[in-house]
CSV table of C-alpha atoms and ligand atoms in Angstrom, one decimal:
chain,number,residue,atom,x,y,z
A,1,UNK,CA,83.5,119.2,112.6
A,2,UNK,CA,83.0,119.8,109.2
A,3,UNK,CA,84.4,116.0,107.0
A,4,UNK,CA,87.1,116.3,104.9
A,5,UNK,CA,84.6,115.6,102.0
A,6,UNK,CA,82.6,118.8,102.6
A,7,UNK,CA,86.0,120.8,101.7
A,8,UNK,CA,85.3,119.0,98.6
A,9,UNK,CA,85.0,122.2,96.6
A,10,UNK,CA,87.5,124.4,98.2
A,11,UNK,CA,90.7,124.1,95.9
A,12,UNK,CA,93.8,124.7,98.0
A,13,UNK,CA,94.6,128.4,96.7
A,14,UNK,CA,98.6,127.5,95.2
A,15,UNK,CA,100.7,129.9,95.7
A,16,UNK,CA,102.0,131.4,92.2
A,17,UNK,CA,105.1,129.3,91.4
A,18,UNK,CA,104.8,126.0,93.9
A,19,UNK,CA,104.6,124.1,90.6
A,20,UNK,CA,106.4,126.8,89.0
A,21,UNK,CA,109.4,124.6,89.3
A,22,UNK,CA,108.5,121.0,88.1
A,23,UNK,CA,109.8,119.9,84.8
A,24,UNK,CA,107.0,120.6,82.1
A,25,UNK,CA,106.4,119.6,78.3
A,26,UNK,CA,103.8,120.3,75.6
A,27,UNK,CA,104.2,117.0,74.0
A,28,UNK,CA,100.8,118.1,71.6
A,29,UNK,CA,98.1,116.5,73.7
A,30,UNK,CA,96.2,119.9,73.5
A,31,UNK,CA,97.7,121.0,77.7
A,32,UNK,CA,101.2,120.8,79.4
A,33,UNK,CA,102.4,118.5,81.3
A,34,UNK,CA,103.7,118.6,84.5
A,35,UNK,CA,105.9,116.2,85.8
A,36,UNK,CA,104.4,116.1,89.7
A,37,UNK,CA,104.6,113.2,92.2
A,38,UNK,CA,106.6,110.8,89.5
A,39,UNK,CA,104.0,111.3,86.9
A,40,UNK,CA,103.2,113.6,83.8
A,41,UNK,CA,100.0,115.7,85.4
A,42,UNK,CA,97.7,117.2,82.8
A,43,UNK,CA,98.5,121.1,84.3
A,44,UNK,CA,94.9,121.9,83.8
A,45,UNK,CA,93.8,119.1,86.8
A,46,UNK,CA,97.3,119.6,88.9
A,47,UNK,CA,94.8,121.7,91.4
A,48,UNK,CA,92.0,119.4,91.4
A,49,UNK,CA,94.5,116.1,91.7
A,50,UNK,CA,96.4,117.7,95.2
A,51,UNK,CA,93.1,118.6,96.7
A,52,UNK,CA,91.4,115.3,96.0
A,53,UNK,CA,95.0,113.7,97.8
A,54,UNK,CA,94.0,116.2,100.8
A,55,UNK,CA,90.3,115.6,101.1
A,56,UNK,CA,89.2,112.0,99.3
A,57,UNK,CA,87.7,109.6,102.1
A,58,UNK,CA,86.8,106.7,100.8
A,59,UNK,CA,84.2,104.0,102.1
A,60,UNK,CA,84.3,100.6,102.5
A,61,UNK,CA,81.3,100.3,99.6
A,62,UNK,CA,83.3,102.6,97.1
A,63,UNK,CA,84.4,101.1,93.3
A,64,UNK,CA,86.7,102.7,92.4
A,65,UNK,CA,87.9,102.1,88.8
A,66,UNK,CA,91.0,103.3,87.5
A,67,UNK,CA,92.5,103.1,84.2
A,68,UNK,CA,95.6,104.4,81.6
A,69,UNK,CA,94.0,107.1,79.1
A,70,UNK,CA,92.6,105.3,76.4
A,71,UNK,CA,92.8,101.8,77.7
A,72,UNK,CA,89.1,101.2,78.1
A,73,UNK,CA,88.0,103.3,80.3
A,74,UNK,CA,84.4,104.6,78.9
A,75,UNK,CA,83.6,100.2,78.0
A,76,UNK,CA,84.4,99.3,82.1
A,77,UNK,CA,82.4,102.2,83.6
A,78,UNK,CA,79.6,101.0,81.4
A,79,UNK,CA,80.0,97.1,82.6
A,80,UNK,CA,80.8,98.8,86.4
A,81,UNK,CA,77.8,100.5,86.2
A,82,UNK,CA,75.5,98.0,84.8
A,83,UNK,CA,76.8,95.0,87.1
A,84,UNK,CA,76.4,97.1,90.2
A,85,UNK,CA,73.0,98.3,89.4
A,86,UNK,CA,71.2,96.0,88.1
A,87,UNK,CA,68.6,95.6,90.8
A,88,UNK,CA,67.9,99.3,91.0
A,89,UNK,CA,67.6,99.7,87.1
A,90,UNK,CA,65.9,97.1,84.1
A,91,UNK,CA,68.3,97.3,81.8
A,92,UNK,CA,65.9,98.3,79.0
A,93,UNK,CA,65.6,101.2,81.2
A,94,UNK,CA,69.3,101.8,81.6
A,95,UNK,CA,70.7,105.5,82.5
A,96,UNK,CA,73.0,104.4,80.2
A,97,UNK,CA,70.9,104.3,77.3
A,98,UNK,CA,70.7,108.6,77.9
A,99,UNK,CA,73.8,109.5,79.3
A,100,UNK,CA,77.1,108.8,78.5
A,101,UNK,CA,79.2,106.6,81.3
A,102,UNK,CA,81.3,109.5,81.9
A,103,UNK,CA,78.4,111.3,83.4
A,104,UNK,CA,77.6,108.3,85.2
A,105,UNK,CA,81.0,107.6,86.7
A,106,UNK,CA,82.6,111.0,87.5
A,107,UNK,CA,85.9,111.5,87.2
A,108,UNK,CA,87.9,112.2,91.0
A,109,UNK,CA,90.1,114.4,89.4
A,110,UNK,CA,88.4,115.7,86.5
A,111,UNK,CA,84.7,115.9,87.5
A,112,UNK,CA,84.4,115.9,91.4
A,113,UNK,CA,87.6,117.6,93.0
A,114,UNK,CA,87.2,120.8,90.4
A,115,UNK,CA,86.9,124.2,91.7
A,116,UNK,CA,83.6,124.3,90.0
A,117,UNK,CA,82.4,120.6,90.8
A,118,UNK,CA,80.1,119.3,87.9
A,119,UNK,CA,79.0,116.7,90.6
A,120,UNK,CA,78.8,116.9,94.9
A,121,UNK,CA,80.1,113.5,96.6
A,122,UNK,CA,77.3,113.7,99.0
A,123,UNK,CA,75.2,113.2,95.8
A,124,UNK,CA,76.0,110.4,94.7
A,125,UNK,CA,74.2,107.1,96.2
A,126,UNK,CA,75.8,104.8,97.8
A,127,UNK,CA,77.5,102.3,96.3
A,128,UNK,CA,79.5,105.0,94.9
A,129,UNK,CA,81.5,104.1,91.4
A,130,UNK,CA,84.0,106.8,90.8
A,131,UNK,CA,87.0,107.0,88.6
A,132,UNK,CA,90.5,108.7,88.4
A,133,UNK,CA,93.3,108.5,85.6
A,134,UNK,CA,96.2,108.6,88.5
A,135,UNK,CA,98.9,105.9,89.3
A,136,UNK,CA,98.5,103.8,91.8
A,137,UNK,CA,101.5,106.1,93.9
A,138,UNK,CA,99.6,108.8,93.5
A,139,UNK,CA,96.0,107.6,94.7
A,140,UNK,CA,94.7,109.1,97.6
A,141,UNK,CA,95.8,107.8,100.7
A,142,UNK,CA,92.1,106.2,101.9
A,143,UNK,CA,92.1,104.5,99.0
A,144,UNK,CA,94.8,102.5,99.7
A,145,UNK,CA,95.2,102.1,103.3
A,146,UNK,CA,92.2,103.1,105.2
A,147,UNK,CA,89.1,101.5,103.3
A,148,UNK,CA,88.2,98.6,102.2
A,149,UNK,CA,86.9,99.7,98.8
A,150,UNK,CA,87.4,97.8,95.6
A,151,UNK,CA,89.3,99.1,93.2
A,152,UNK,CA,89.5,98.1,89.4
A,153,UNK,CA,92.3,98.7,86.9
A,154,UNK,CA,91.7,98.3,83.2
A,155,UNK,CA,95.1,98.5,80.8
A,156,UNK,CA,95.4,97.6,77.3
A,157,UNK,CA,98.6,96.6,75.0
A,158,UNK,CA,100.4,100.3,74.9
A,159,UNK,CA,100.9,100.2,71.1
A,160,UNK,CA,97.2,100.3,70.8
A,161,UNK,CA,96.9,102.5,73.5
A,162,UNK,CA,99.0,104.8,71.5
A,163,UNK,CA,96.9,105.7,68.6
A,164,UNK,CA,94.0,105.4,70.4
A,165,UNK,CA,96.2,108.3,72.3
A,166,UNK,CA,96.5,109.9,69.4
A,167,UNK,CA,93.4,110.4,67.4
A,168,UNK,CA,91.4,111.3,70.8
A,169,UNK,CA,94.3,114.0,71.2
A,170,UNK,CA,94.2,115.0,67.8
A,171,UNK,CA,90.1,114.8,68.4
A,172,UNK,CA,90.4,117.4,71.0
A,173,UNK,CA,93.3,119.5,69.2
A,174,UNK,CA,90.5,119.7,65.6
A,175,UNK,CA,91.5,124.4,65.6
A,176,UNK,CA,95.6,123.2,66.3
A,177,UNK,CA,96.9,120.6,64.2
A,178,UNK,CA,99.9,118.4,65.0
A,179,UNK,CA,102.8,120.1,63.3
A,180,UNK,CA,104.5,116.4,63.9
A,181,UNK,CA,103.9,113.3,62.4
A,182,UNK,CA,102.4,110.2,64.4
A,183,UNK,CA,106.0,108.6,63.9
A,184,UNK,CA,107.9,111.5,65.4
A,185,UNK,CA,105.3,111.8,68.4
A,186,UNK,CA,106.0,108.1,69.3
A,187,UNK,CA,109.6,108.3,69.3
A,188,UNK,CA,109.2,112.1,71.5
A,189,UNK,CA,107.1,110.9,73.6
A,190,UNK,CA,106.0,108.0,74.1
A,191,UNK,CA,109.1,106.3,73.9
A,192,UNK,CA,110.0,108.4,77.0
A,193,UNK,CA,106.8,107.9,78.8
A,194,UNK,CA,105.2,112.0,78.4
A,195,UNK,CA,101.9,111.1,78.0
A,196,UNK,CA,99.0,112.0,80.2
A,197,UNK,CA,99.0,109.9,83.8
A,198,UNK,CA,102.5,108.7,82.1
A,199,UNK,CA,105.2,106.9,81.8
A,200,UNK,CA,102.8,103.8,80.9
A,201,UNK,CA,105.0,101.4,82.2
A,202,UNK,CA,104.7,102.5,85.8
A,203,UNK,CA,101.1,103.0,85.7
A,204,UNK,CA,100.8,99.9,84.1
A,205,UNK,CA,103.3,98.1,86.8
A,206,UNK,CA,102.2,100.4,89.8
A,207,UNK,CA,98.5,98.4,89.8
A,208,UNK,CA,99.8,95.4,88.6
A,209,UNK,CA,102.3,94.7,91.6
A,210,UNK,CA,99.3,96.4,94.0
A,211,UNK,CA,97.2,93.8,92.8
A,212,UNK,CA,99.6,91.4,92.9
A,213,UNK,CA,99.8,92.1,96.4
A,214,UNK,CA,96.0,92.4,97.6
A,215,UNK,CA,94.0,90.5,94.9
A,216,UNK,CA,90.7,91.1,97.2
A,217,UNK,CA,91.0,94.7,97.2
A,218,UNK,CA,92.2,95.1,93.1
A,219,UNK,CA,90.7,93.4,90.0
A,220,UNK,CA,93.3,94.0,87.2
A,221,UNK,CA,92.0,93.8,83.8
A,222,UNK,CA,93.4,94.0,80.0
A,223,UNK,CA,91.2,95.6,77.6
A,224,UNK,CA,92.3,92.4,75.4
A,225,UNK,CA,91.0,89.9,77.3
A,226,UNK,CA,87.5,91.6,77.9
A,227,UNK,CA,87.2,91.7,73.6
A,228,UNK,CA,88.1,88.1,73.9
A,229,UNK,CA,85.0,87.2,76.4
A,230,UNK,CA,83.6,89.7,77.8
A,231,UNK,CA,80.6,87.8,79.7
A,232,UNK,CA,83.3,85.7,81.6
A,233,UNK,CA,84.2,89.5,82.4
A,234,UNK,CA,81.1,90.5,83.5
A,235,UNK,CA,80.9,87.5,86.0
A,236,UNK,CA,83.8,88.1,87.3
A,237,UNK,CA,82.9,91.9,88.1
A,238,UNK,CA,79.4,90.9,89.1
A,239,UNK,CA,81.7,88.3,92.0
A,240,UNK,CA,85.0,90.8,92.5
A,241,UNK,CA,82.1,93.4,93.3
A,242,UNK,CA,79.9,91.6,96.2
A,243,UNK,CA,77.4,91.2,94.0
A,244,UNK,CA,77.3,87.2,92.1
A,245,UNK,CA,74.2,86.5,89.7
A,246,UNK,CA,72.2,84.2,91.0
A,247,UNK,CA,71.2,81.2,89.4
A,248,UNK,CA,68.0,82.6,88.1
A,249,UNK,CA,70.2,85.8,86.6
A,250,UNK,CA,72.4,83.6,85.0
A,251,UNK,CA,69.9,81.3,83.5
A,252,UNK,CA,68.2,84.4,82.0
A,253,UNK,CA,71.1,85.6,80.6
A,254,UNK,CA,71.5,88.7,82.7
A,255,UNK,CA,75.4,88.7,82.1
A,256,UNK,CA,75.0,88.3,77.9
A,257,UNK,CA,72.6,91.5,78.1
A,258,UNK,CA,74.9,93.4,80.0
A,259,UNK,CA,77.5,92.9,77.7
A,260,UNK,CA,75.3,93.2,74.7
A,261,UNK,CA,73.9,96.7,76.5
A,262,UNK,CA,77.7,97.9,77.1
A,263,UNK,CA,79.1,97.0,73.6
A,264,UNK,CA,80.7,99.2,71.4
A,265,UNK,CA,78.2,98.5,68.8
A,266,UNK,CA,75.5,99.5,70.9
A,267,UNK,CA,77.1,102.4,72.8
A,268,UNK,CA,78.4,104.0,70.0
A,269,UNK,CA,75.3,104.5,68.1
A,270,UNK,CA,73.2,105.7,71.0
A,271,UNK,CA,72.2,109.6,70.5
A,272,UNK,CA,73.6,110.4,73.5
A,273,UNK,CA,77.0,109.3,72.5
A,274,UNK,CA,76.7,110.8,68.6
A,275,UNK,CA,76.1,114.1,69.7
A,276,UNK,CA,76.5,115.1,73.6
A,277,UNK,CA,79.4,116.2,75.4
A,278,UNK,CA,81.3,115.2,77.9
A,279,UNK,CA,81.8,118.1,80.2
A,280,UNK,CA,80.2,121.4,80.7
A,281,UNK,CA,80.8,124.9,79.3
A,282,UNK,CA,82.7,125.8,82.3
A,283,UNK,CA,85.7,123.0,81.5
A,284,UNK,CA,89.0,124.2,80.3
A,285,UNK,CA,87.6,122.0,76.8
A,286,UNK,CA,84.5,120.0,76.0
A,287,UNK,CA,85.0,116.7,74.4
A,288,UNK,CA,82.3,115.8,72.4
A,289,UNK,CA,80.9,111.5,73.6
A,290,UNK,CA,81.8,110.4,70.1
A,291,UNK,CA,85.7,110.9,70.6
A,292,UNK,CA,85.4,107.9,73.2
A,293,UNK,CA,84.3,105.7,70.5
A,294,UNK,CA,86.4,105.3,67.8
A,295,UNK,CA,87.1,102.0,66.1
A,296,UNK,CA,87.7,99.2,69.2
A,297,UNK,CA,89.7,96.9,67.4
A,298,UNK,CA,92.7,94.9,69.0
A,299,UNK,CA,95.9,95.7,67.0
A,300,UNK,CA,95.3,98.6,65.2
A,301,UNK,CA,98.5,100.1,65.4
A,302,UNK,CA,99.8,98.2,63.0
A,303,UNK,CA,97.7,100.4,60.3
A,304,UNK,CA,99.1,103.5,61.5
A,305,UNK,CA,103.1,103.0,63.4
A,306,UNK,CA,106.1,102.5,60.4
A,307,UNK,CA,107.9,99.0,61.0
A,308,UNK,CA,110.8,100.5,62.9
A,309,UNK,CA,108.9,102.8,65.3
A,310,UNK,CA,106.6,99.6,66.2
A,311,UNK,CA,110.0,97.8,66.5
A,312,UNK,CA,111.3,100.3,68.6
A,313,UNK,CA,108.4,100.3,70.7
A,314,UNK,CA,107.7,96.8,71.6
A,315,UNK,CA,111.5,96.9,72.6
A,316,UNK,CA,110.7,99.4,74.8
A,317,UNK,CA,107.6,97.6,76.6
A,318,UNK,CA,109.6,94.6,76.3
A,319,UNK,CA,112.4,95.9,78.4
A,320,UNK,CA,110.2,97.6,80.7
A,321,UNK,CA,107.8,94.8,81.3
A,322,UNK,CA,110.5,92.1,81.4
A,323,UNK,CA,110.1,89.8,84.7
A,324,UNK,CA,106.7,91.8,86.0
A,325,UNK,CA,104.8,88.7,84.9
A,326,UNK,CA,102.4,91.8,83.2
A,327,UNK,CA,102.4,90.2,79.2
A,328,UNK,CA,100.9,92.0,76.2
A,329,UNK,CA,100.9,90.3,72.6
A,330,UNK,CA,102.2,92.7,69.9
A,331,UNK,CA,102.5,90.5,67.3
B,401,LIG,P1,90.2,103.3,69.6
B,401,LIG,O1,90.7,104.5,69.9
B,401,LIG,O2,90.9,102.0,69.7
B,401,LIG,O3,88.9,102.9,68.9
B,401,LIG,P2,89.1,105.1,76.9
B,401,LIG,O4,87.7,104.8,77.2
B,401,LIG,O5,89.9,104.7,78.6
B,401,LIG,O6,89.3,106.8,76.5
B,401,LIG,O7,89.7,104.3,75.8
B,401,LIG,C1,88.9,104.4,74.7
B,401,LIG,C2,88.8,103.6,73.8
B,401,LIG,O8,87.8,102.3,74.2
B,401,LIG,C3,89.0,103.7,72.3
B,401,LIG,O9,89.3,102.6,71.7
B,401,LIG,C4,87.1,103.1,71.8
B,401,LIG,O10,87.0,102.7,70.4
B,401,LIG,C5,87.3,101.8,72.4
B,401,LIG,N1,85.9,101.8,73.8
B,401,LIG,C6,85.1,102.7,73.6
B,401,LIG,N2,83.7,102.2,74.2
B,401,LIG,C7,84.0,100.8,73.9
B,401,LIG,C8,83.3,99.6,74.2
B,401,LIG,N3,82.0,99.6,75.2
B,401,LIG,N4,83.4,98.8,74.2
B,401,LIG,C9,85.0,98.1,73.2
B,401,LIG,N5,86.4,99.4,73.1
B,401,LIG,C10,84.9,100.9,73.5
C-alpha cells in the first residue's frame, strides 16, 4: 500500500468554490488571505495546507521548526541545521556557506506540499528538519499525536514583528507599492490580527499552551532571548534535540562557532544571501534571499510607529496575553 507520503504530490482537486465562502482580506501583503480553520491563510498556499494536513506523516526523529512569520525563522533554521548536522559537516564546510537556510530546512506548506514540490520528502535524509508557519491547531495530526517528533517554536515581540513584516511585504511588492501608510496598516490589519497566519496572539498562545503542557516535545523560544545569549540557546537546542555537546566540543568552543556561523552579520554577507532567490521560477512569487536579512534589531519598532499607534498596539498585546504567562518587553 502506498504510504501517505507517497502521495505528497497529489494535491486534492479542490472544487471551485470550496474556499469561496471563506472570509477573504487583501491586507496589502501581495496576496489575499482566507480565514481558514481559525487563521488567516495566504490564498496561494491554502491547497498545500490541506494536502499537508491530510498526508504528512511525522517521524519520531523529525524536528519541526514552527514560527510566526518574521520572528527569526531564518536564524533558527540555520542554528538547528548546524546543531543537528555538526557531525556530518565540519562548520568550515557548512552547507550554510553556499545555501540559504530556507533551502536547507524546507517549509511543509510552501515548498513540500506544492503541486510542483521543490523537495521530495523521500529525498530528505533522516533525521529530517522541516518547518512550518501553521498554527498549532492546524498542524497535521501526526505531528501532535502520533509521534515523538520535536517541535521548536520561535516568536518575537509583536511590535518588531509588525515592522519586520511590513518591510518584508514591501520588498515583495516592489512593483506594487502600498497605498496605505504603516500606521494605517497597523491599525487596520495588525489590530484585527489579519496578517499571514494570524492572529498573532492565537498563534503564539497556541504554541505557548501546548509547550507548557508538553515541554518534552515543544521548545518555546523568543527572538529577544536568543539575541541576548544565543550561545546559551545553541546548547539548549542541542540538549532538547537529544544531541548535547560533549565536554570536548564545549572545550573546543563548538557552541560559540555555531553562534558565529549563524550570526546575522555572517549570513547576511554571504554571496548566496546577497544575490540568490529563495523559491524557483514555478513559485507564485520569487523572494530574494536578501529580503530575509534586514536589521535584526530588538526595538526597531520605535523608529517607525507613531506614539499613538504604538500605545494602541501595546494595549492590544497586554490585553491578549494577560494571564497567560507569556510576556514581551515593549518599552
Ligand atoms: P528584521 O526585519 O527586524 O531585521 P524570518 O526569518 O522569520 O523571516 O524573520 C526575519 C527577521 O529575522 C528579520 O528581522 C531579519 O533581519 C532577522 N534575521 C535574519 N537572520 C538573522 C540572524 N542570523 N540573526 C538574527 N536575526 C536574523
